[in-house]
Amino acid sequence: MRNAPTILHLDMDAFFASVEQASKPSLRGKAVIVGGLGPRGVVATASYEARVFGVHSAMPMAQARRLAPNAAYLVPRFGLYRLISEQVMGLLRALSPLVEPLSLDEAFVDLEAAGAAWDAPSARSVGERLRADIRAVTALSGSVGLAASKMLAKIASEQAKPDGLVLIEPGTERAMLGPMPVRTLPGVGPATGDHLRRAGITTVEEIAEAGEDELVRLLGKAHGHGLYAMALAHDERPVVAERETKSVSVEDTYDVDIHDRMRVGLEVQRLADRCVRRLREAGLSGRTIVLKVRRYDFSTLTRSETLRGPTDDPAVVREAAARLLDSVDTTGGVRLLGVGVSGLADFTQEDLFAQAAAEEGTDVLSEEAVPEPVAEQEAAAERRWRAGHDVRHAEHGHGWVQGSGLGRVTVRFETPGSLVPGRVRTFRVDDPELEPADPLPLVPGDRLGSAS
């Protein structure tokens, strides 16, 4: 480990919800929950005002509505989140060539790599300046952790939330970690935490006191060794600028269980095509095809097949996914399907059987060729007015959708720069003067690219 706290971990505060609050003055200081709004949707992010009610990420949306019935529930605007994430990552890369993004709103930075920091005072100065720059560029807050290792920097940023900075001085790590619960350490989930608790181990200090041999006996060789090292604050992992992609996958959750076997097969083929498009966009191919099926009773099955060589051929992936589906009983209904490709490579090995099938003119179903169910076609007009998304009216200007249904759409007309909450109007869903719009920048004078 280093002798200076020059590894920085940035975690944007309640990122999706904070973006929505910054762009919608009427929601500032109020409970905002972003995620899938269907019967089986889950929470992507909850604002801190919503967390007071017990709402958290990955919670079923139905449960969130029971806990916080008066919160604002919005559909994610991922295009906008990506654009703002790019602004934040640009600020990080201005500090160091070694930036390791973990997600849209989280990254490690090695401050030593470009001499941005070399001791605690210089690291703290960089961290405070970064937080100020993020607020100036995006109008959002981020929490910063600084430490001599990645593990400790991430723990520090968690302690700093919301909108703070925590620096862990080298030499104080063991004392700081000791009283913390075992779940503080990376890789200790609910199952491992329960296993340790049954053995009488509830804090990090008790992990260290148990000793490496006891942890290996309880958890196995690899996990036991790793957990013991973390409890001693040992973490030599470097900040890696390019994180290797291990798999590419897509999945869909259905509001109503799918019982028809033919429909299930068509959905799997659509997912296979989407997965291949992502592969090709990333310039990758893969050898292992994975099918994920979550059934009506929440049981989840995963099946995989490894090919002779890497491929990005949609016909090959579709055929493999179909073979995997043959081994799964879907009689009771399916609530989620997913198709993935792992064992990635940056080259392809042509599949002669797929080539032969193509030459013989084998019919191939594309995503566009699969007809939408009638109910989905009838709902298309209303579904395009998604809660939280941007619109523009010829008379009233820019606004956002508060909700829609029964042939009506309700819009609040305000912009990120509005000084007071905007007025609300209701229109027919087919009003010719109302149309979808691109998001406006959160900071006046800023320019966003396309957020579609």
PDB file of C-alpha atoms in Angstrom, residues 8-10 88 91-92 95 109 124-136 144:
ATOM      1  CA  LEU A   8      -9.510   9.065  -4.986  1.00  0.00           C
ATOM      2  CA  HIS A   9     -12.960   7.514  -5.214  1.00  0.00           C
ATOM      3  CA  LEU A  10     -15.811   9.676  -6.500  1.00  0.00           C
ATOM      4  CA  VAL A  88     -17.851  14.300 -14.800  1.00  0.00           C
ATOM      5  CA  LEU A  91     -13.088  16.403 -15.051  1.00  0.00           C
ATOM      6  CA  LEU A  92     -11.526  13.256 -13.584  1.00  0.00           C
ATOM      7  CA  LEU A  95      -6.612  15.180 -13.015  1.00  0.00           C
ATOM      8  CA  VAL A 109      -8.586   8.112  -9.827  1.00  0.00           C
ATOM      9  CA  ARG A 124      -7.454  16.993   0.083  1.00  0.00           C
ATOM     10  CA  SER A 125      -6.987  20.140  -1.992  1.00  0.00           C
ATOM     11  CA  VAL A 126      -7.559  18.178  -5.223  1.00  0.00           C
ATOM     12  CA  GLY A 127     -10.638  16.515  -3.786  1.00  0.00           C
ATOM     13  CA  GLU A 128     -12.234  19.782  -2.666  1.00  0.00           C
ATOM     14  CA  ARG A 129     -11.474  21.434  -5.990  1.00  0.00           C
ATOM     15  CA  LEU A 130     -12.978  18.480  -7.850  1.00  0.00           C
ATOM     16  CA  ARG A 131     -16.223  18.703  -5.865  1.00  0.00           C
ATOM     17  CA  ALA A 132     -16.452  22.424  -6.623  1.00  0.00           C
ATOM     18  CA  ASP A 133     -15.784  21.839 -10.340  1.00  0.00           C
ATOM     19  CA  ILE A 134     -18.464  19.138 -10.521  1.00  0.00           C
ATOM     20  CA  ARG A 135     -21.023  21.462  -8.973  1.00  0.00           C
ATOM     21  CA  ALA A 136     -20.047  24.298 -11.327  1.00  0.00           C
ATOM     22  CA  VAL A 144     -15.086  11.994  -2.421  1.00  0.00           C
TER      23      VAL A 144
END
